[in-house]
mmCIF file of C-alpha atoms in Angstrom:
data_model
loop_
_atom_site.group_PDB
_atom_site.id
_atom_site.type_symbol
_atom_site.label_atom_id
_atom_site.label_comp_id
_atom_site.label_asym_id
_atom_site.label_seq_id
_atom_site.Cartn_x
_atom_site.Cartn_y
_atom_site.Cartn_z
ATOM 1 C CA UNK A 273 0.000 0.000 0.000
ATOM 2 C CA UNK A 274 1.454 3.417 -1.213
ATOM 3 C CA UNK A 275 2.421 5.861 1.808
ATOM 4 C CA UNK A 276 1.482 9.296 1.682
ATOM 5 C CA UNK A 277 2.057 12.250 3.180
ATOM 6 C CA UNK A 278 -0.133 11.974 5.699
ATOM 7 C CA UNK A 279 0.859 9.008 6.792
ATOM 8 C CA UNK A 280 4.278 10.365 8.081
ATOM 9 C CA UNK A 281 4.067 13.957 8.844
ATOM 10 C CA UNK A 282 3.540 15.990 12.064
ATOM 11 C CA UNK A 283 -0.046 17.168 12.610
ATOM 12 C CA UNK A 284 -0.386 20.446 13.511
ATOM 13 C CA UNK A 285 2.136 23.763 12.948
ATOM 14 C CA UNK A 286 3.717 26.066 15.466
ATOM 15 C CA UNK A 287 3.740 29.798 14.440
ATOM 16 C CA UNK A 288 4.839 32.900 15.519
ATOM 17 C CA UNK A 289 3.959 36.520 14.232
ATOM 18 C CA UNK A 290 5.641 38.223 11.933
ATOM 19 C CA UNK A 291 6.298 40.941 14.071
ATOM 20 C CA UNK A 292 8.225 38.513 17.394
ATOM 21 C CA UNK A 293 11.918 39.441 18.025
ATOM 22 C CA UNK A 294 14.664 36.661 17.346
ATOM 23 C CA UNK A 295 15.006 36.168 20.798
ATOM 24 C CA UNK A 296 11.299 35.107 21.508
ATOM 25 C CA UNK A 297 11.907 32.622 18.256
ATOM 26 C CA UNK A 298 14.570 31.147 19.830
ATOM 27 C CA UNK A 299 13.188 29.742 22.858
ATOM 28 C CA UNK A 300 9.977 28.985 20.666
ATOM 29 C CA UNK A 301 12.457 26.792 19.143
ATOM 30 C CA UNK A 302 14.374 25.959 22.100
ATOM 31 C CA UNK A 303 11.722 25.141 23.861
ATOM 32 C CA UNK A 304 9.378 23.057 21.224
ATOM 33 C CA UNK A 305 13.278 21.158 20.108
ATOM 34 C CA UNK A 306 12.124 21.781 16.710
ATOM 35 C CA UNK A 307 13.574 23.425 13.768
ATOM 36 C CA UNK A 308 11.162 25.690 12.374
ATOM 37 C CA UNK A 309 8.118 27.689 13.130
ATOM 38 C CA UNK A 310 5.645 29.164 10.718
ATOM 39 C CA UNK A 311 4.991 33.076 10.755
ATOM 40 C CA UNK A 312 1.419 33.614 10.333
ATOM 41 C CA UNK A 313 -0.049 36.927 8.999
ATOM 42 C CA UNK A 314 -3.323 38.646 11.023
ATOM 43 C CA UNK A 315 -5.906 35.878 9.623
ATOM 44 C CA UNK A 316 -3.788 32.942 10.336
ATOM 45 C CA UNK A 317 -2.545 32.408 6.796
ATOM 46 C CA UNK A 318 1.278 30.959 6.904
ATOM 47 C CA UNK A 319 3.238 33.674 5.179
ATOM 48 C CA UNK A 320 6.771 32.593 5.852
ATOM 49 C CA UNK A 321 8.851 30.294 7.585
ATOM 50 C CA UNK A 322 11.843 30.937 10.211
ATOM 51 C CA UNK A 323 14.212 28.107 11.248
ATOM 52 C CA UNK A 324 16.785 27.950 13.079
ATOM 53 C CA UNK A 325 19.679 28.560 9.656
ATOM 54 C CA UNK A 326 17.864 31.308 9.436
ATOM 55 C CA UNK A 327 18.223 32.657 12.922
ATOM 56 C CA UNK A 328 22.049 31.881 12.399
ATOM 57 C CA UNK A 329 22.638 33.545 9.314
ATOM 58 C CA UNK A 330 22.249 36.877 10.787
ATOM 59 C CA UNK A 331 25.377 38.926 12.718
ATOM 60 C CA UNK A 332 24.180 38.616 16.081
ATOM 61 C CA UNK A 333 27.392 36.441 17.091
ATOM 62 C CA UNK A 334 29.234 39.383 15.428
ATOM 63 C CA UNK A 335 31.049 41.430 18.600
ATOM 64 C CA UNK A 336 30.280 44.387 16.422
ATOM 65 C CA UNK A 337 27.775 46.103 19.147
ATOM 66 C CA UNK A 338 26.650 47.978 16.250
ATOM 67 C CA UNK A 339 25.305 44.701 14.191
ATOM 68 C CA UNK A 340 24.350 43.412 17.499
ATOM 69 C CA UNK A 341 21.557 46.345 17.920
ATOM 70 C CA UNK A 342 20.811 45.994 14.293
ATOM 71 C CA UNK A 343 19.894 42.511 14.800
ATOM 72 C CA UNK A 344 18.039 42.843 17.684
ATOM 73 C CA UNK A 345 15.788 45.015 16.306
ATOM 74 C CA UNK A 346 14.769 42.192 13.123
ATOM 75 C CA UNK A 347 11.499 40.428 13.536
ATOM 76 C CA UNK A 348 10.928 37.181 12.278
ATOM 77 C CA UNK A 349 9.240 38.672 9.370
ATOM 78 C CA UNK A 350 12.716 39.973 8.281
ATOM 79 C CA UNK A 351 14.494 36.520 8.145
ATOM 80 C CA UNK A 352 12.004 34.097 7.289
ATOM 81 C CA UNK A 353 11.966 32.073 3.938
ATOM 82 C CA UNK A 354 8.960 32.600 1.637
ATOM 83 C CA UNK A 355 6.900 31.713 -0.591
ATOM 84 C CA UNK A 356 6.513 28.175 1.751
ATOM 85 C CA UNK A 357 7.631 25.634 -0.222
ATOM 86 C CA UNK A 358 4.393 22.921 0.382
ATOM 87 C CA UNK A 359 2.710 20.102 -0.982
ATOM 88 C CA UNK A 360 -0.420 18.040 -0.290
ATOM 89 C CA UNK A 361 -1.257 15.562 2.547
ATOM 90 C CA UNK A 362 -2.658 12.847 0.625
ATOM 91 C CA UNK A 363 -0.045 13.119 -1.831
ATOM 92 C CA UNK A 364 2.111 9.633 -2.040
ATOM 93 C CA UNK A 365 5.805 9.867 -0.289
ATOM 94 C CA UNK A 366 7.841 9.531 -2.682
ATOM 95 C CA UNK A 367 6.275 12.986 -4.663
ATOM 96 C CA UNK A 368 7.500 14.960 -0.888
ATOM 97 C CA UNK A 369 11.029 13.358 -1.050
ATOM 98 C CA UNK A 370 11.284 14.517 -4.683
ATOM 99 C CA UNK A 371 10.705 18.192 -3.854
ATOM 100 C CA UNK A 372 13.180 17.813 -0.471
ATOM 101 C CA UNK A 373 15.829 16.277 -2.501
ATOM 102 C CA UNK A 374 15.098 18.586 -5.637
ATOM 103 C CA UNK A 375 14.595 21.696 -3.709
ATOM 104 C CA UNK A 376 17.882 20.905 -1.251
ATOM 105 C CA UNK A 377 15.367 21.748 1.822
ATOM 106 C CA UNK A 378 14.839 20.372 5.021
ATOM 107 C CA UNK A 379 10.954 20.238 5.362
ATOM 108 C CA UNK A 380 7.642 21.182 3.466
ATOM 109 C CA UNK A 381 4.581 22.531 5.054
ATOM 110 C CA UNK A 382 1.554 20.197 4.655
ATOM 111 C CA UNK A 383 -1.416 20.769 3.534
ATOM 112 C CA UNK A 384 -5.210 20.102 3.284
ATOM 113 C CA UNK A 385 -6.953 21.707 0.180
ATOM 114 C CA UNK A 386 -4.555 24.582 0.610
ATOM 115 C CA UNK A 387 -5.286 24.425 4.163
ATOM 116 C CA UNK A 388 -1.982 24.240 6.318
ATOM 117 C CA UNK A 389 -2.133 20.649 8.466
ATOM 118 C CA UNK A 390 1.181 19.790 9.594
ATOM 119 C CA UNK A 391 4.882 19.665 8.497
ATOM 120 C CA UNK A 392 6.661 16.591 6.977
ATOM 121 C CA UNK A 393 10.641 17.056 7.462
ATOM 122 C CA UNK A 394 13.807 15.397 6.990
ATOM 123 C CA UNK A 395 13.771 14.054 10.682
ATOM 124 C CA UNK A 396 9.899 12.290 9.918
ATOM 125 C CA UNK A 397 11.708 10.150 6.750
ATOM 126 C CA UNK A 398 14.654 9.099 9.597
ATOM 127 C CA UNK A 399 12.305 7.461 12.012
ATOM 128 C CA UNK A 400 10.040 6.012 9.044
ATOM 129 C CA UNK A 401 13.383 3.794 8.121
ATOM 130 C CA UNK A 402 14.164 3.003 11.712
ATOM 131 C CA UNK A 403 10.840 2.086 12.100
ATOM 132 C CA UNK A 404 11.362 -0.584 9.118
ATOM 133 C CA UNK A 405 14.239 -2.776 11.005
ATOM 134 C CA UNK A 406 28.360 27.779 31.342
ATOM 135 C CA UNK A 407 28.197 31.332 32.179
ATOM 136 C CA UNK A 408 30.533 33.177 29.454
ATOM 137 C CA UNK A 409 29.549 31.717 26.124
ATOM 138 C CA UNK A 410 31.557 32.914 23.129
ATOM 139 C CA UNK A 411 33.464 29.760 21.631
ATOM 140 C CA UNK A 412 32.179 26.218 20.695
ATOM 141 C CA UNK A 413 33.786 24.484 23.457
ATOM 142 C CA UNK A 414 31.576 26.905 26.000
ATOM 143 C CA UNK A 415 28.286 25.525 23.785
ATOM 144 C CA UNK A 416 28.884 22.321 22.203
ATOM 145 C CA UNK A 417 27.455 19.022 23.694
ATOM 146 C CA UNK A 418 30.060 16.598 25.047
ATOM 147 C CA UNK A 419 27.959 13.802 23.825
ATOM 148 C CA UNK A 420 28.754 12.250 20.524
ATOM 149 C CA UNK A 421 26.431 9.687 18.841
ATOM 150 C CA UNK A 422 28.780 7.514 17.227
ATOM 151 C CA UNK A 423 28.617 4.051 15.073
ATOM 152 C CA UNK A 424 31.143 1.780 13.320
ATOM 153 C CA UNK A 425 31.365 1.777 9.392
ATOM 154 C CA UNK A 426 30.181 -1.410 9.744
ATOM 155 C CA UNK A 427 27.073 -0.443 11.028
ATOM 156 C CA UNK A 428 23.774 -1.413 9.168
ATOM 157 C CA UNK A 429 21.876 1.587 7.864
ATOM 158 C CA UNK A 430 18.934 0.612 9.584
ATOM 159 C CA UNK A 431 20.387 0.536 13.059
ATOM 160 C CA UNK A 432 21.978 4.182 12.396
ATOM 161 C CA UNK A 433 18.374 5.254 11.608
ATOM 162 C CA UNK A 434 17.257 3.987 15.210
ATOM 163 C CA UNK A 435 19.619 5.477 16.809
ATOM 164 C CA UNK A 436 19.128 8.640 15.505
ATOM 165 C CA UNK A 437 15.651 8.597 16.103
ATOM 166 C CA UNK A 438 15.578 7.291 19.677
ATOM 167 C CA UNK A 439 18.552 10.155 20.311
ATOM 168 C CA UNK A 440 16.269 13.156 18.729
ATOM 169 C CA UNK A 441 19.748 13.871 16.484
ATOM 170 C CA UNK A 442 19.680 14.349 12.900
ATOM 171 C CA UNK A 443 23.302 12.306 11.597
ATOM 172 C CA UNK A 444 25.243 9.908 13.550
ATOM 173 C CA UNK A 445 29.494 10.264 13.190
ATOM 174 C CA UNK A 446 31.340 7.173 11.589
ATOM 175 C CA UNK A 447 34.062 6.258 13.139
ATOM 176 C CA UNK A 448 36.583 3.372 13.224
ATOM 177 C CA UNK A 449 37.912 0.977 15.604
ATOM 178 C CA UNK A 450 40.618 3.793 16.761
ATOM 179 C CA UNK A 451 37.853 6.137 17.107
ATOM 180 C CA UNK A 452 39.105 8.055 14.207
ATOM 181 C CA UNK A 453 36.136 10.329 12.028
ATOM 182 C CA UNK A 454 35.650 8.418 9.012
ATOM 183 C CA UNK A 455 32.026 10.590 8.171
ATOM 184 C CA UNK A 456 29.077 11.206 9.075
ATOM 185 C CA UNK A 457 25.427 9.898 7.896
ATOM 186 C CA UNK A 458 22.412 12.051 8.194
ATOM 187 C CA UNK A 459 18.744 12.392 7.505
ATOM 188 C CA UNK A 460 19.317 13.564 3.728
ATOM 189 C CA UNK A 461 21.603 10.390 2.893
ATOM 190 C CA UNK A 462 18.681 8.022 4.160
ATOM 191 C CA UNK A 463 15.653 10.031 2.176
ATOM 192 C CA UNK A 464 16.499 7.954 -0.786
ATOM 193 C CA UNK A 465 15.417 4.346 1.403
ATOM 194 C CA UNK A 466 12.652 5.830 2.346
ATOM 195 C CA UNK A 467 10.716 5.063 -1.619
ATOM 196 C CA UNK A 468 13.184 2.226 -2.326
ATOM 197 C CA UNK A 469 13.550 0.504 0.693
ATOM 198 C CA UNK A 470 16.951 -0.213 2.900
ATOM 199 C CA UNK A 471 19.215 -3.084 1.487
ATOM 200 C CA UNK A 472 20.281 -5.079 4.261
ATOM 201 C CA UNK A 473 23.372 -5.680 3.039
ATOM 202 C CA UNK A 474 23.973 -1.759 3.145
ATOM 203 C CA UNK A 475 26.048 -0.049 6.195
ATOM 204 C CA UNK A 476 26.561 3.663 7.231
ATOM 205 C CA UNK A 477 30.191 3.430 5.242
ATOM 206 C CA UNK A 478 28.042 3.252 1.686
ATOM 207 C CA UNK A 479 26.055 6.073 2.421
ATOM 208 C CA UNK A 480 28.218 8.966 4.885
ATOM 209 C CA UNK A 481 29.230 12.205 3.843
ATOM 210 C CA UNK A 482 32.399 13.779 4.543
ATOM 211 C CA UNK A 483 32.326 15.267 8.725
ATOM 212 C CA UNK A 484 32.832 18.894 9.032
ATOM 213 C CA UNK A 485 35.125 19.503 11.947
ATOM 214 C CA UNK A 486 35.758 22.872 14.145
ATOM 215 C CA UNK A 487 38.189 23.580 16.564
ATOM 216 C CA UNK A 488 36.844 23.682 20.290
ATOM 217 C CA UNK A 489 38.508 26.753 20.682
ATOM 218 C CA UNK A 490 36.467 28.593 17.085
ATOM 219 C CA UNK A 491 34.523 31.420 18.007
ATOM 220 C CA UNK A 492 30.902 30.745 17.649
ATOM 221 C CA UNK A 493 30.441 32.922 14.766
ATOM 222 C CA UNK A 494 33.130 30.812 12.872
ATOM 223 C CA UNK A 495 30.767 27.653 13.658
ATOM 224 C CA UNK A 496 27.476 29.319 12.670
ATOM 225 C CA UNK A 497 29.417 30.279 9.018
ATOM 226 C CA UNK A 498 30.544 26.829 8.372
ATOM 227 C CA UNK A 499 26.840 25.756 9.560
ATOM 228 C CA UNK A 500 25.477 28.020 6.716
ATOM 229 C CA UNK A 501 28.256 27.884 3.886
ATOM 230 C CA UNK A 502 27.797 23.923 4.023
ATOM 231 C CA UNK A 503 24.525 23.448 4.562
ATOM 232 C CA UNK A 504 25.279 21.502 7.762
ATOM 233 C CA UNK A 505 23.295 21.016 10.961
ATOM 234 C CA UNK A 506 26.179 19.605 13.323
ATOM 235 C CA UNK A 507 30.052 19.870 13.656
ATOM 236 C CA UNK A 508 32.153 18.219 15.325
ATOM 237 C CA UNK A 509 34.418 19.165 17.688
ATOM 238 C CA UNK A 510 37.974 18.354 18.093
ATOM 239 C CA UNK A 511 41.478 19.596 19.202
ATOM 240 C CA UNK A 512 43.081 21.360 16.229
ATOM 241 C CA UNK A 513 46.339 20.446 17.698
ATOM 242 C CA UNK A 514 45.462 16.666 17.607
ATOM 243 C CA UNK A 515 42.655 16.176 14.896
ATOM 244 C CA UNK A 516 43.404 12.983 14.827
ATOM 245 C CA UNK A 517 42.418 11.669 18.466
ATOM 246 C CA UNK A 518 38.654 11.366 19.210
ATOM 247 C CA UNK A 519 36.199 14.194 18.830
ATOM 248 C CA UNK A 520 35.793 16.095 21.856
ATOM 249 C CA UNK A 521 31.861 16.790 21.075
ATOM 250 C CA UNK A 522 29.321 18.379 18.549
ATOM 251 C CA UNK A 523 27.749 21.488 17.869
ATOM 252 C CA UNK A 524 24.734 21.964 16.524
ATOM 253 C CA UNK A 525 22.045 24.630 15.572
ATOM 254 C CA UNK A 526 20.144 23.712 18.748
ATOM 255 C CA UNK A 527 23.203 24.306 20.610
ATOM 256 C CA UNK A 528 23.152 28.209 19.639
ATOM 257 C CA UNK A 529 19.773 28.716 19.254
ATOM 258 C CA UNK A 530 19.606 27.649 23.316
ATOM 259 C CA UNK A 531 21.628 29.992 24.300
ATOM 260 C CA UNK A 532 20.270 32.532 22.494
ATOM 261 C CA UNK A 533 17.341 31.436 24.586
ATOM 262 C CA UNK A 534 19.233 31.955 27.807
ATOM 263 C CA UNK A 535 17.394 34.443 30.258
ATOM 264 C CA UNK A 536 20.696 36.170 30.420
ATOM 265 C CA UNK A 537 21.085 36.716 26.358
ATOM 266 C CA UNK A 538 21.512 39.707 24.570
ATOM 267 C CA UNK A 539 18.021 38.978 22.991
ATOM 268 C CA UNK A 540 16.154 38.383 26.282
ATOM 269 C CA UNK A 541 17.248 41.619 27.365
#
C-alpha cells in the first residue's frame, strides 16, 4: 500500500507573528526542540517560515555592538523564507522526497486543500526507516554538547536510523575501531530508502558524507558560518592540535539557538 504524506508527517504547525523578536523565536524553538516555526499573517494564513539557519545567518554572534543592535531590532518577518515551499497531505511519499531532494530543503509545510495541516521534514523520513528494522559563552567548546552519537562503518543503515531517532539527532558520526572520524550519515543520505527501501546488506560506510570539523577553541560565529556555507546542521568538535584523536563533542544549531534562549542573552534583554 502506497504511503502518503499523511501518513508520516507531524499534525499540527507552530507559528509565531511576523512581528516577534529573534530572541522570543529562539526559545519557541528551544523550547518546542524543533527546527522551524511558521509566521502567520493577522488571519492565520502561513506567510513565511523561520528556522533555526535562518536565525544563524544573521550577525548577532558578530562582537560588532553595532550589528548586534541591528539585529536585535529584526522580527521574524525579516528573516524568514517565503513563498513556503508545500505540498499536499494525501499526496504519495515519494512525490515529498522529490521536492526535499530537488529543492535541497529540510521540510515542506503540509497541507489540506490549501489548508496548512502539519509539516513533513527530513527528521519524519529518519524514524520512518528506523521504524522498518556555562556562564561566558563565546566559543564552541563553551556551547557544544560533550555527547557524541557515534557508530562503526560497519554499522547497518537501519540501526543508524534507530539510533538517531531514539537520540532526537539528525546524523550519527562514523568512526573506526581507533575512534578516528571516518564521516558522518544524516537524515538527507537516508531520504532515498525511504521510496526504495533499505538493502540489508547496506552499512553507514556506503552512504556517509564527509564530517565537518571545528576547533573547540572557534569562536561561535566561525561555527554558525561553516553551519550556513555547508549546509550543515552539526560539527564536530575536536582539538586542532590533535585532529586525529577522538572528537571532543558536537555542535549543533540547537546548541546556539539555546543559548540565544538563555534568560541572560543579549536577545532576552
Amino acid at each position: 500500500m502506497t504511503k502518503l504524506v499523511k501518513d508520516l508527517m507531524h499534525v499540527g504547525l507552530l507559528t509565531c507573528k511576523p512581528d516577534a523578536t529573534l530572541g522570543q523565536v529562539a526559545i519557541l524553538l528551544n523550547q518546542h526542540h524543533i527546527h522551524a516555526l511558521g509566521v502567520t499573517d493577522r488571519d492565520g494564513r502561513v506567510i513565511g517560515i523561520i528556522s533555526d539557519f535562518d536565525l544563524l545567518a544573521g550577525e548577532w554572534l558578530s562582537s560588532d555592538s553595532e550589528s548586534l543592535t541591528t539585529m536585535r531590532s529584526l522580527t521574524a518577518s525579516d528573516l524568514m523564507s517565503h513563498p513556503v515551499d508545500s505540498v499536499e497531505a494525501n499526496i504519495p511519499l515519494s512525490e515529498a522526497v522529490r521536492a526535499l531532494i530537488e529543492k535541497d530543503i529540510s521540510r515542506l509545510l503540509v497541507t489540506d486543500k490549501g489548508k496548512p495541516v502539519g509539516i513533513i521534514s527530513l527528521s519524519d523520513f529518519v524514524a520512518s526507516i528506523a521504524g522498518e528494522e556555562k556562564a561566558k559563552r563565546e566559543t564552541v567548546g563553551d556551547v557544544m554538547s560533550d555527547a557524541i552519537l557515534v557508530c562503526r562503518g560497519k554499522t547497518p543503515i537501519a540501526s543508524a536510523a534507530r539510533a538517531m531517532t531514539s537520540a532526537g539527532w539528525r546524523s550519527v558520526l562514523v568512526v573506526d575501531a581507533k575512534g578516528k572520524v571516518l564521516g558522518m550519515v544524516s537524515g538527507k543520505d537516508l531520504l532515498r530508502f525511504v521510496k526504495n527501501g533499505v538493502d540489508e546488506k547496506l552499512i553507514v560506510r556506503d552512504v556517509m558524507h564527509p564530517a565537518l570539523t571545528i576547533d573547540i577553541h572557534a569562536s561561535l560565529r566561525e561555527a554558525a558560518d561553516k553551519m550556513i556555507q555547508n549546509h550543515y546542521h552539526r560539527l564536530v568538535v575536536i582539538d586542532a592540535e590533535d585532529p586525529d584523536a577522538f572528537p571532543l563533542g558536537a555542535i549543533s544549531t540547537f546548541d546556539i539557538v539555546a543559548q540565544m534562549a538563555r534568560p541572560d542573552s543579549i536577545w532576552q534583554k
